[in-house]
Short mmCIF file of C-alpha atoms in Angstrom, two decimals:
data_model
loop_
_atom_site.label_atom_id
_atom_site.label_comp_id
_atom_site.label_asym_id
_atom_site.label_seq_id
_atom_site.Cartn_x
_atom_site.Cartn_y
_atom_site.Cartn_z
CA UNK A 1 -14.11 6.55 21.59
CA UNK A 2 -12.97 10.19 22.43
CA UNK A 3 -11.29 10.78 19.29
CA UNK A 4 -12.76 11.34 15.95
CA UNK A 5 -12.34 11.66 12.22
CA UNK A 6 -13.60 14.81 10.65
CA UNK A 7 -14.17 14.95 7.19
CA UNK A 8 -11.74 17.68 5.64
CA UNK A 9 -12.64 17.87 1.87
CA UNK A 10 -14.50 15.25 -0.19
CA UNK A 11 -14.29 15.12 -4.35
CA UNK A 12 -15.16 13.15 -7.38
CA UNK A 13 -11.80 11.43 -8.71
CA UNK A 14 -12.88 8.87 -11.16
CA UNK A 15 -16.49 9.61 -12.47
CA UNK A 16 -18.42 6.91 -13.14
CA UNK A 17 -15.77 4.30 -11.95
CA UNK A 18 -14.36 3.11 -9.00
CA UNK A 19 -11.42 4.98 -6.98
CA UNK A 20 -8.71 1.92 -6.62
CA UNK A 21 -5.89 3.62 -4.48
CA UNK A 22 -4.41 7.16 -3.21
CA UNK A 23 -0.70 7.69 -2.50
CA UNK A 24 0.90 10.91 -1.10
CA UNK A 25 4.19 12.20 -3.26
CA UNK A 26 7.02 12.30 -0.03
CA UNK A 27 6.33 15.90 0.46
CA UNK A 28 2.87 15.22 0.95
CA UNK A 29 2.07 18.04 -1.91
CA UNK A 30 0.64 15.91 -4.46
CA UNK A 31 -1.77 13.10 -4.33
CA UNK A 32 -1.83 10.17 -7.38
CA UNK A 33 -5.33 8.26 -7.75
CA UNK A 34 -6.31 5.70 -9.86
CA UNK A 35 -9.24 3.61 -11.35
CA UNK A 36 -11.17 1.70 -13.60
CA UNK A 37 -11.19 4.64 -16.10
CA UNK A 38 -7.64 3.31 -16.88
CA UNK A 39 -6.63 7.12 -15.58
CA UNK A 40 -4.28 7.78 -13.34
CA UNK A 41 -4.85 11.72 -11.86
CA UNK A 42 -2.77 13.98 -10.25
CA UNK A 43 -4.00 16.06 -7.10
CA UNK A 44 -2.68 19.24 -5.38
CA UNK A 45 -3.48 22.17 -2.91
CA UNK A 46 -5.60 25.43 -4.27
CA UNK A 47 -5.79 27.08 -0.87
CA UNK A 48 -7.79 25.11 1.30
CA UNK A 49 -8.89 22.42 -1.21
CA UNK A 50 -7.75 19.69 -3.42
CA UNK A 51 -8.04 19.85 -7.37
CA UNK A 52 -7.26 17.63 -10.34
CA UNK A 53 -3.72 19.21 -11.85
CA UNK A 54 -2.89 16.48 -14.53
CA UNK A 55 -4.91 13.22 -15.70
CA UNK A 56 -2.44 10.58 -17.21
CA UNK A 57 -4.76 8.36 -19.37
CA UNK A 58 -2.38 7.29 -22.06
CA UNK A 59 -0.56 4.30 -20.55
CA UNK A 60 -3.24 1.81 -20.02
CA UNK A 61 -5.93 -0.10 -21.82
CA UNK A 62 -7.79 -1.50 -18.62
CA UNK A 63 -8.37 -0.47 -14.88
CA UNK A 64 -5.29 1.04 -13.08
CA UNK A 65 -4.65 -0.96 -9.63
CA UNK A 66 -1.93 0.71 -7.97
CA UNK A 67 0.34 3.86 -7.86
CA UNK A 68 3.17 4.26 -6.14
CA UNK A 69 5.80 7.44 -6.09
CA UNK A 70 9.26 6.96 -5.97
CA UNK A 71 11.26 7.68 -2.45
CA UNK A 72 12.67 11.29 -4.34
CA UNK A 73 9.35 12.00 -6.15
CA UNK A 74 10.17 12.86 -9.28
CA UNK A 75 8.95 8.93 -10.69
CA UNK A 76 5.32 7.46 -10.15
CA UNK A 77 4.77 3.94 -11.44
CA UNK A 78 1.28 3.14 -12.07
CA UNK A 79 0.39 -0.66 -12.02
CA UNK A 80 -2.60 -2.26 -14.28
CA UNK A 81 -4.93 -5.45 -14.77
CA UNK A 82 -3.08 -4.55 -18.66
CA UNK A 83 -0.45 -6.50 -17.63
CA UNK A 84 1.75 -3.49 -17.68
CA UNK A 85 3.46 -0.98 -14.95
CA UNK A 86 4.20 2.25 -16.38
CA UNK A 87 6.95 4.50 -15.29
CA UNK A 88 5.90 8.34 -15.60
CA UNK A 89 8.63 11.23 -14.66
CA UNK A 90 7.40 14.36 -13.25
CA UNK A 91 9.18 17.30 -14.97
CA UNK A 92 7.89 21.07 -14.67
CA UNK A 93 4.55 19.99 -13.26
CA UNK A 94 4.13 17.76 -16.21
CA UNK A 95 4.12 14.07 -16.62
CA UNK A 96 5.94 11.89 -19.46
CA UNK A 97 5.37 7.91 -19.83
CA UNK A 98 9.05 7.13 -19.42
CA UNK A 99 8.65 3.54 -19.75
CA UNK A 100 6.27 0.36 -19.59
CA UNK A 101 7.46 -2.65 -17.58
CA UNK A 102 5.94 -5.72 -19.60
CA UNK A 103 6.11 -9.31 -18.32
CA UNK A 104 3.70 -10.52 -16.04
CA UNK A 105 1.06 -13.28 -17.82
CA UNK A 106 -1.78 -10.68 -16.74
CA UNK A 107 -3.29 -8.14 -14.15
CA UNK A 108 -0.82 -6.43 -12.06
CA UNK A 109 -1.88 -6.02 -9.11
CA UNK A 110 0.54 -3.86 -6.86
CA UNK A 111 3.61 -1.57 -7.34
CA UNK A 112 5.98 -0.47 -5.00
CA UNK A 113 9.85 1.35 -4.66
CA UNK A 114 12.05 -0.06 -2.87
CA UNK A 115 13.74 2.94 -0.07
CA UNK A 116 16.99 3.32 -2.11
CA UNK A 117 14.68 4.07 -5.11
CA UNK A 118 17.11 1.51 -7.14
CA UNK A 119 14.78 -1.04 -6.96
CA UNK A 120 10.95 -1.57 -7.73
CA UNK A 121 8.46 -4.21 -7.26
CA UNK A 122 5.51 -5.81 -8.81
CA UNK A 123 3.06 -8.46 -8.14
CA UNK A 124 0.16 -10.02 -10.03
CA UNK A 125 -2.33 -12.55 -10.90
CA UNK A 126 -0.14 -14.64 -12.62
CA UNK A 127 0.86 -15.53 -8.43
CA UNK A 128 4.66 -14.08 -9.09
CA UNK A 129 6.55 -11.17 -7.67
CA UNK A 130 8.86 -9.28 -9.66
CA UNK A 131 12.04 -7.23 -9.00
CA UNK A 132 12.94 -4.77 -10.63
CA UNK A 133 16.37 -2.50 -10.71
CA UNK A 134 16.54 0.73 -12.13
CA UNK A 135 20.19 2.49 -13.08
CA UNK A 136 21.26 5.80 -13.66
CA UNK A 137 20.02 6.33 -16.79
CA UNK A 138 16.82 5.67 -16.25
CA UNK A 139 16.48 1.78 -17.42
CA UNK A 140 14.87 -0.96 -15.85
CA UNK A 141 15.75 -4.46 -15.67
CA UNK A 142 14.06 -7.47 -14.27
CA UNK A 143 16.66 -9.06 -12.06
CA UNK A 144 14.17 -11.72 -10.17
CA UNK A 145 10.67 -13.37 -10.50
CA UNK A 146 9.74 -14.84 -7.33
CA UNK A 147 7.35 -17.79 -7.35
CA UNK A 148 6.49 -18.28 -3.76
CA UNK A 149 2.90 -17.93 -3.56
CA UNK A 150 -0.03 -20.23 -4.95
CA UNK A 151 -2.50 -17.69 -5.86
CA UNK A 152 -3.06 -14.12 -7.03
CA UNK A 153 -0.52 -11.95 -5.58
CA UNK A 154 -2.69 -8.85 -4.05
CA UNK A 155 0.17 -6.31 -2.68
CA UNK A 156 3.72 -6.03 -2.34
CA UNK A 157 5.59 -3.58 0.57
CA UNK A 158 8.64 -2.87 1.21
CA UNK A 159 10.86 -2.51 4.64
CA UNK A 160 10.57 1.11 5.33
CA UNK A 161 14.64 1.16 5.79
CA UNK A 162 16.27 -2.21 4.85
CA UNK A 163 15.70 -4.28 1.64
CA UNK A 164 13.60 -6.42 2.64
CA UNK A 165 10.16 -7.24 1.20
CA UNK A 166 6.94 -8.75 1.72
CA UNK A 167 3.93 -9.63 -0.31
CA UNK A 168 0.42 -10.80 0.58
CA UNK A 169 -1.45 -13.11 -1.58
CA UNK A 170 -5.23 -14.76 -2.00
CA UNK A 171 -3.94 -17.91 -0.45
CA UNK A 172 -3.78 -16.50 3.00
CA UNK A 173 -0.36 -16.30 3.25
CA UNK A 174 2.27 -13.44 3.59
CA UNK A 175 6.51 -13.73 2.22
CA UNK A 176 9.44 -12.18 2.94
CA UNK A 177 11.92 -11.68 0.48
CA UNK A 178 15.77 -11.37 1.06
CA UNK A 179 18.16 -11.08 -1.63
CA UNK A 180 20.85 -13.70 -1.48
CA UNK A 181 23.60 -13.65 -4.04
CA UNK A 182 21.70 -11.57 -6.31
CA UNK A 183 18.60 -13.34 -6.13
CA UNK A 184 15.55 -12.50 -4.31
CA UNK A 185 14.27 -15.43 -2.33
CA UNK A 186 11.14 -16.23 0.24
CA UNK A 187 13.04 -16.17 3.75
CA UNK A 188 9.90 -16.71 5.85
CA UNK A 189 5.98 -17.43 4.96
CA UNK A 190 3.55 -15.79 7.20
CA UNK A 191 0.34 -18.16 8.00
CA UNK A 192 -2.25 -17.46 9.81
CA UNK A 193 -5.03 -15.28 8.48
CA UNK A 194 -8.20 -17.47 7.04
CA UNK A 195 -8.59 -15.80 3.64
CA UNK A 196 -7.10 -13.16 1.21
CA UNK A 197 -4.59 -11.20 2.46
CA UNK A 198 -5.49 -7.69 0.96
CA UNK A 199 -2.62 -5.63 2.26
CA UNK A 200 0.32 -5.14 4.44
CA UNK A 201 1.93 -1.81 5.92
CA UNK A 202 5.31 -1.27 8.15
CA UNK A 203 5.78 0.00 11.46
CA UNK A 204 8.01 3.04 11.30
CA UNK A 205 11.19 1.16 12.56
CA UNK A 206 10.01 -2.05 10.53
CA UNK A 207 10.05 -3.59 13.70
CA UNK A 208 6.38 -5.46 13.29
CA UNK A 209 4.41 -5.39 10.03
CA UNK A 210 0.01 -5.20 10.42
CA UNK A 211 -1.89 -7.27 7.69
CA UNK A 212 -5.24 -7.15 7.02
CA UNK A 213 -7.76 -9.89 5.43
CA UNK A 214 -11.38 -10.84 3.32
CA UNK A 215 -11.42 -12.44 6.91
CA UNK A 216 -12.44 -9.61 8.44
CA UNK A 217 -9.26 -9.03 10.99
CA UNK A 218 -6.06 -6.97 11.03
CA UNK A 219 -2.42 -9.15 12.56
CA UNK A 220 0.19 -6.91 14.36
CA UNK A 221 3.35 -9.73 12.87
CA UNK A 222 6.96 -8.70 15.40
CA UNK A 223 10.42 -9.62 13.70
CA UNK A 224 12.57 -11.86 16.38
CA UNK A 225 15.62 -13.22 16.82
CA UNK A 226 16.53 -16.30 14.61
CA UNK A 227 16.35 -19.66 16.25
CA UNK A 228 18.68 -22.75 16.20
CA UNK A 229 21.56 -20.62 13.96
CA UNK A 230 19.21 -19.60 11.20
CA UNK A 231 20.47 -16.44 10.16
CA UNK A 232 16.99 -15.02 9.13
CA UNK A 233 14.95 -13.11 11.36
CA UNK A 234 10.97 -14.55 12.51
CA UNK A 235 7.56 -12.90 12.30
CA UNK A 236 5.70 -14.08 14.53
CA UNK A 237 2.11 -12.97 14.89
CA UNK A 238 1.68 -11.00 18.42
CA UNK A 239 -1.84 -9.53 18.20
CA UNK A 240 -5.52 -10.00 16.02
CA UNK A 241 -7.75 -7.57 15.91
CA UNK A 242 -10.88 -8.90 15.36
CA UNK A 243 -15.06 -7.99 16.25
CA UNK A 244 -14.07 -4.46 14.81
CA UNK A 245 -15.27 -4.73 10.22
CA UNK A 246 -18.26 -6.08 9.44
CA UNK A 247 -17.07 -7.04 5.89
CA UNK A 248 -13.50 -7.59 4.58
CA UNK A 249 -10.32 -5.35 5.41
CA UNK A 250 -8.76 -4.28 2.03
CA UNK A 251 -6.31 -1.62 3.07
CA UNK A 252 -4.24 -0.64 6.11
CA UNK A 253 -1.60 2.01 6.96
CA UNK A 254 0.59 3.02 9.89
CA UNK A 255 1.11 5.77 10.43
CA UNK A 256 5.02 6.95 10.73
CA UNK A 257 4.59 10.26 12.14
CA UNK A 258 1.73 9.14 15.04
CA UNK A 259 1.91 5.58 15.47
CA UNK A 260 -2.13 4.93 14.35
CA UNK A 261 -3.10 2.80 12.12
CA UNK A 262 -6.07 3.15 9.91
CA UNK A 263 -8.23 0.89 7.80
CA UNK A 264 -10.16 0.87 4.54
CA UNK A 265 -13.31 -2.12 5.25
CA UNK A 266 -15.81 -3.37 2.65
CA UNK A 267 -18.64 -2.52 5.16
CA UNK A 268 -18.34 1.48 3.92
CA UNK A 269 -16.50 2.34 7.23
CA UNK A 270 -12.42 4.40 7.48
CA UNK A 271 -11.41 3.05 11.46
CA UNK A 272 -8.16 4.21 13.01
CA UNK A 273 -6.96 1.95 15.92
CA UNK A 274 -4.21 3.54 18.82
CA UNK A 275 -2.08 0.86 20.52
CA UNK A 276 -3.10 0.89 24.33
CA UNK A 277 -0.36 2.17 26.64
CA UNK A 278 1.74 0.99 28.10
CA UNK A 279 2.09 -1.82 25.86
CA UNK A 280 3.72 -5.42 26.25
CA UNK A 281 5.62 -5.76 22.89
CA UNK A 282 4.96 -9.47 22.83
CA UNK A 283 1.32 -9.17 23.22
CA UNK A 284 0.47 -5.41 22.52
CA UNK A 285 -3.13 -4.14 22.75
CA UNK A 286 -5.07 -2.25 19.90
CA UNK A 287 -8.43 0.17 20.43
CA UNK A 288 -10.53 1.59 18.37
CA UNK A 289 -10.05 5.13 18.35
CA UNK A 290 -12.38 6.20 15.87
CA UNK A 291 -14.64 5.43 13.11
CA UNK A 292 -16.38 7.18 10.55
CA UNK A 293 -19.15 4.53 9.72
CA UNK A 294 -20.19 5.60 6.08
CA UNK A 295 -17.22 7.35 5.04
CA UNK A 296 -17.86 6.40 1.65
CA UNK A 297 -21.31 5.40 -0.13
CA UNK A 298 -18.99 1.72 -1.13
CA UNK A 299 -16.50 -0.43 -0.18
CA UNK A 300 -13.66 1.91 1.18
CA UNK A 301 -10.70 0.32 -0.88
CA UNK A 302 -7.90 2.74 0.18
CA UNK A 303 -6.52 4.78 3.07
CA UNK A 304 -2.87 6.50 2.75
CA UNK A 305 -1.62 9.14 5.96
CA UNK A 306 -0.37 11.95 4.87
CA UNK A 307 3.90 11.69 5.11
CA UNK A 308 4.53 15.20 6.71
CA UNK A 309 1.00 16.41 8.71
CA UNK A 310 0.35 14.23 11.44
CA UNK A 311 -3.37 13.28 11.42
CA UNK A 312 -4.17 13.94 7.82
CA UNK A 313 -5.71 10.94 6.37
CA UNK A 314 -7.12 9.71 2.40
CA UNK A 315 -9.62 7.05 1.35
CA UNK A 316 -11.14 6.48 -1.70
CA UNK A 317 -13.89 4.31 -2.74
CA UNK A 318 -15.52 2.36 -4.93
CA UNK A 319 -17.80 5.50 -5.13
CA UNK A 320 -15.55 7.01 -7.26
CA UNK A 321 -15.00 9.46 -4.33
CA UNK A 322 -11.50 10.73 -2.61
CA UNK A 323 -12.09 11.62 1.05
CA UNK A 324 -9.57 14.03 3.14
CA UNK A 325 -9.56 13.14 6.56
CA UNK A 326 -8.68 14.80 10.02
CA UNK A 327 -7.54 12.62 12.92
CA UNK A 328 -8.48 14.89 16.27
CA UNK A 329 -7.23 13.06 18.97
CA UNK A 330 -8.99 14.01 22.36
CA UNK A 331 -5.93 15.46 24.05
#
């Protein structure tokens, strides 16, 4: 491995509790955490380092799971084992609780905006996947609850362009939602991975979709043509990476700007992986890039690239910690 992760900036986010997830605002100026202080925070730029702007801790009794910002950055929905997703609007540099999407039977587990920014979805325990849509004046409405998966629902993601969605679950398995006639429905079912499926991230294009698992490896899945006059498209699984984690993989993201794709592991370890080239897309080829082996002092549960610097990479831990990353590629 030539290339390297340098360590840019680390910081205490959630004292005393663990650091669930990180996500960039779309202009990359502001950074949400959240944790099992029931907080969510707020994080920007003072000159060359990050600190805390605004902590939202009045919208949830119990550990917050998720954040997620909406596509034109002015919403952030914040997802909780409460039960409850709230919707806070950014006005001024300040944050209001909007609204609080109630439904699910308990934790929620994931939150995520759809690219259009009219729609939103949620997953949870309770082993459903909600959709949400949102109208102009601010209201949301549950328009589907999708029952495809037997277990906990860990993480839903949408299709960076189309609306199209997919969910990963703890019984192994992966969905893809379509809506038909104004109902969401499972179009495909991803098997393949041994245990919990922990997360999912997008290619740029949407073109493939990388999953990674409690069992320890990270699947490259490639849409393709429908067969036999189906009209929906296949994911078909086209490369494993496995022999890299020691312990379970419970984040991943792809980078849109550079093409790598990092990792959050259980084993204390950030890894960003560079598809070999050139590359046959039916059988493409991952390597390790780099590593940082005790990026955190715990399980690494998050990493989130940066939207508009290429190379600029978050984790955060069940340390409590929020680490700002450098990707230096050797050439």
């Amino acid at each position: 491995m030539k290339d390297a992760l340098v360590l840019v900036q680390r910081f205490i986010a959630h004292p005393d509790s663990r650091c669930w997830f990180v996500a960039w605002n779309p202009g990359g100026t502001l950074l949400a955490s959240c944790g099992g202080d029931k907080a969510v925070r707020i994080w920007g730029k003072e000159g060359d380092s990050w600190e805390c702007k605004t902590v939202l801790q009045d919208g949830h009794q119990r550990t917050v799971r998720k954040v997620a910002w909406s596509p034109c950055g002015t919403y952030l929905a914040s997802a909780s084992f409460d039960g409850t997703t709230c919707i806070w609007k950014k006005k001024n540099n300040e944050f209001e609780c909007l609204t609080v999407l109630e439904g699910h039977e308990n934790e929620v587990k994931c939150v995520a905006w759809a690219p259009s920014g009219n729609l939103l979805a949620t997953c949870s325990r309770d082993k459903s996947v909600w959709v949400w849509e949102v109208d102009e004046e601010d209201e949301y409405e549950c328009v589907t609850v999708v029952n495809s998966h037997t277990q906990d629902v860990k993480h839903v993601e949408w299709h960076p362009t189309q609306e199209l969605l997919a969910s990963a679950s703890y019984d192994n398995n992966i969905c893809i939602y379509k809506e038909e006639d104004d109902d969401w429905e499972c179009r495909a079912t991803l098997e393949g991975h041994t245990s919990t499926v922990w997360s999912l991230s997008f290619e740029q294009d949407g073109k493939r979709l990388a999953s990674c698992s409690d069992d320890r490896t990270v699947k490259i899945w490639k849409e393709s043509e429908p067969e036999d006059g189906n009209t929906d498209k296949l994911w078909k699984c086209v490369c494993t990476l496995s022999g890299f984690h020691a312990r379970a993989v419970y984040d991943i993201s792809w980078c849109h700007l550079t093409g790598a794709m990092a990792t959050a592991c259980g084993d204390d370890a950030v890894r960003v992986f560079q598809e070999d080239e050139p590359s046959d897309p039916d059988q493409p080829v991952f390597s390790l890039a780099a590593c940082a082996a005790k990026a955190h002092n715990q399980d690494v549960n998050c990493v989130n690239w940066h939207p508009k610097e290429a190379g600029i990479l978050a984790s955060c831990s069940d340390d409590g910690d929020i680490a700002i990353w450098r990707y230096q590629t050797d050439g």
